[in-house]
C-alpha positions as a Markdown table, in Angstrom:
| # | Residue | x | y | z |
|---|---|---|---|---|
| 1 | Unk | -13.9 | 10.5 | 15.5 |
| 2 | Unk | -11.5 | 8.0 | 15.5 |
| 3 | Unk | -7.9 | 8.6 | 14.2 |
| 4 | Unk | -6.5 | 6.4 | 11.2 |
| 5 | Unk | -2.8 | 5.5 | 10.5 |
| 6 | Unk | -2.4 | 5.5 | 6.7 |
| 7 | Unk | 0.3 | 4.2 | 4.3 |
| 8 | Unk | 0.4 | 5.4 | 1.0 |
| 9 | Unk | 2.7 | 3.8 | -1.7 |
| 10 | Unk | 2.3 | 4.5 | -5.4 |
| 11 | Unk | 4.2 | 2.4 | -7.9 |
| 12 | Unk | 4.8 | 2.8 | -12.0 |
| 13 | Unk | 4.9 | -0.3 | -13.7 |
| 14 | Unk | 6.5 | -0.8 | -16.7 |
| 15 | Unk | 4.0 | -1.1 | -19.8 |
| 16 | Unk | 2.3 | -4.8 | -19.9 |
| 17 | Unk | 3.8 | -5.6 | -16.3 |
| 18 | Unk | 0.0 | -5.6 | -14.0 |
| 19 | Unk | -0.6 | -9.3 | -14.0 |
| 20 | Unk | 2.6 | -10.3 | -13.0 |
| 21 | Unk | 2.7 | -7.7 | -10.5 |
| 22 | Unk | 0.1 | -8.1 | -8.8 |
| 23 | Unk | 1.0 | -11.6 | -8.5 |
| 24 | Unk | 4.2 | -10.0 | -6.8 |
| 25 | Unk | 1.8 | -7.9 | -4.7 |
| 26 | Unk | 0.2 | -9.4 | -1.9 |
| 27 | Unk | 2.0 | -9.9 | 1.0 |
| 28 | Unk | 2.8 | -13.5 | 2.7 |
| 29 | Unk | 1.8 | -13.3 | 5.5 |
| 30 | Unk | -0.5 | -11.0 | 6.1 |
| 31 | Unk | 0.8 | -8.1 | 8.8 |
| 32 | Unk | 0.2 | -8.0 | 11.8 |
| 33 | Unk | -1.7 | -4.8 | 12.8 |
| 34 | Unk | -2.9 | -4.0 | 9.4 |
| 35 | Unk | -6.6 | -3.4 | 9.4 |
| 36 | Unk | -7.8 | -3.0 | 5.7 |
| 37 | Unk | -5.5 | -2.4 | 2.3 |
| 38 | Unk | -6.9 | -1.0 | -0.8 |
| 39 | Unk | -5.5 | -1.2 | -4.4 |
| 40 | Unk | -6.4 | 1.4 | -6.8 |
| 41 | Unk | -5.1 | 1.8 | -10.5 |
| 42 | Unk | -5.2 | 4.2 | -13.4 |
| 43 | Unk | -6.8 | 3.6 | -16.7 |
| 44 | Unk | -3.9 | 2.7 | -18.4 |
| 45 | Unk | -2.8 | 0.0 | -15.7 |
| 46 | Unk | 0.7 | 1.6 | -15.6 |
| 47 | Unk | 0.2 | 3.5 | -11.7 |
| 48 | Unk | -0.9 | 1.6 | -8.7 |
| 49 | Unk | -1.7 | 3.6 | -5.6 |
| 50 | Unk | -1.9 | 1.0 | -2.4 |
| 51 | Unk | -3.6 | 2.3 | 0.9 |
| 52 | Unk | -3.4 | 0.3 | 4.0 |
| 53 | Unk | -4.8 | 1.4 | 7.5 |
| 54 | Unk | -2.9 | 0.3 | 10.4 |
| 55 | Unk | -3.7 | -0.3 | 14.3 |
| 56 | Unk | -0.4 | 2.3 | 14.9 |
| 57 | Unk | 2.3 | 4.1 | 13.3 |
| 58 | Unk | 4.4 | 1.1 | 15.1 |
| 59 | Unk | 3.0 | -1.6 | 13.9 |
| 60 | Unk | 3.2 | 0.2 | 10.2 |
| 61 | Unk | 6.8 | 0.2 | 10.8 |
| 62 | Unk | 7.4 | -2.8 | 12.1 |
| 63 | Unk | 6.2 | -4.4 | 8.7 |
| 64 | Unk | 7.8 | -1.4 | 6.6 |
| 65 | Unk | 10.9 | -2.8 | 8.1 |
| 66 | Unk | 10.4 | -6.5 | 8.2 |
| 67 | Unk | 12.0 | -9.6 | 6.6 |
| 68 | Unk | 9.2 | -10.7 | 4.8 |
| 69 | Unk | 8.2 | -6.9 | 3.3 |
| 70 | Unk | 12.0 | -7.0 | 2.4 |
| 71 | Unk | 11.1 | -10.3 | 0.2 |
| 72 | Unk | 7.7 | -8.9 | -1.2 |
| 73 | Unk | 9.5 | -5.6 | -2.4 |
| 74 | Unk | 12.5 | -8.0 | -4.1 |
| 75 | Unk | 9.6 | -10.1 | -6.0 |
| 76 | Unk | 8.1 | -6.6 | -7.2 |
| 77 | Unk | 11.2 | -5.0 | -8.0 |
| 78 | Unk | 11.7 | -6.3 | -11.8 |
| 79 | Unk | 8.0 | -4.9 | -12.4 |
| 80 | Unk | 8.6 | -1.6 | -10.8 |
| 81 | Unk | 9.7 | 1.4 | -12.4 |
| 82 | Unk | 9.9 | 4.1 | -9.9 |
| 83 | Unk | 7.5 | 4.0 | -6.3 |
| 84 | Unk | 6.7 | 6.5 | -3.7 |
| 85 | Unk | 5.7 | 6.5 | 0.0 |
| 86 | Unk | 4.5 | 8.2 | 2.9 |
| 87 | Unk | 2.6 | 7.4 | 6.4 |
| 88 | Unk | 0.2 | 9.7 | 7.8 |
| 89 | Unk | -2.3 | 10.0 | 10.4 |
| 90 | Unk | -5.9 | 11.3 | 10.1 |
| 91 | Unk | -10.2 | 11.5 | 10.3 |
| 92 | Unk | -12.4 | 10.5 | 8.3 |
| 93 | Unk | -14.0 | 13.9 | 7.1 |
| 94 | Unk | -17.9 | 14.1 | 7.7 |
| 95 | Unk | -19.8 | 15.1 | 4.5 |
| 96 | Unk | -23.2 | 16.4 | 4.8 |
| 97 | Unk | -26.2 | 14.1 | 3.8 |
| 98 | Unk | -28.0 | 15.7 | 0.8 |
C-alpha cells in the first residue's frame, strides 16, 4: 500500500465569517507537490478541517514555510479565531467488501 503525507489544519471562525473566508482560503498558486486538498465543515459553519496529501513531508514544508502561505495565512487571519495543525504519514486502511 502506498504511504500518504497528510496535513491536517482545523480553524474556528468567528460566527458569520465562512464566505469571506473561504474567499481567503485557497491558495495562489497552487503548491508545488500537493496532490489533492479536501475542505470539510461542521453544521454550524464555525470549524473547518482542511486535509491536503502531499508528494513528501518536504515538499509539505517547503509550502508550510513559503512566502506565498505566509500571505494566504495573513488574508485569513481577521476570520480566524483559533487554528490547529499537524503532518502525518500513513495507509489507506483496507475495509472488507460486504
Amino acid at each position: 500500500m502506498r504511504e500518504h503525507f497528510v496535513w491536517v489544519t482545523t480553524r474556528r471562525i468567528k460566527p458569520g465569517a465562512l464566505q469571506q473566508f473561504e474567499r481567503a482560503w485557497r491558495p495562489d498558486p497552487n503548491p508545488e507537490g500537493l496532490r489533492q486538498a479536501y475542505a470539510y465543515w461542521s453544521e454550524d459553519g464555525q470549524e473547518i478541517t482542511g486535509v491536503s496529501f502531499w508528494d513528501s513531508k518536504e515538499a509539505c514544508d517547503s509550502w508550510r514555510t513559503s512566502e506565498a502561505e505566509a500571505r494566504r495565512r495573513e488574508v485569513m487571519a481577521p476570520y480566524v479565531l483559533e487554528e490547529w495543525e499537524g503532518f502525518y504519514r500513513g495507509r489507506e486502511l483496507g475495509v472488507p467488501v460486504r
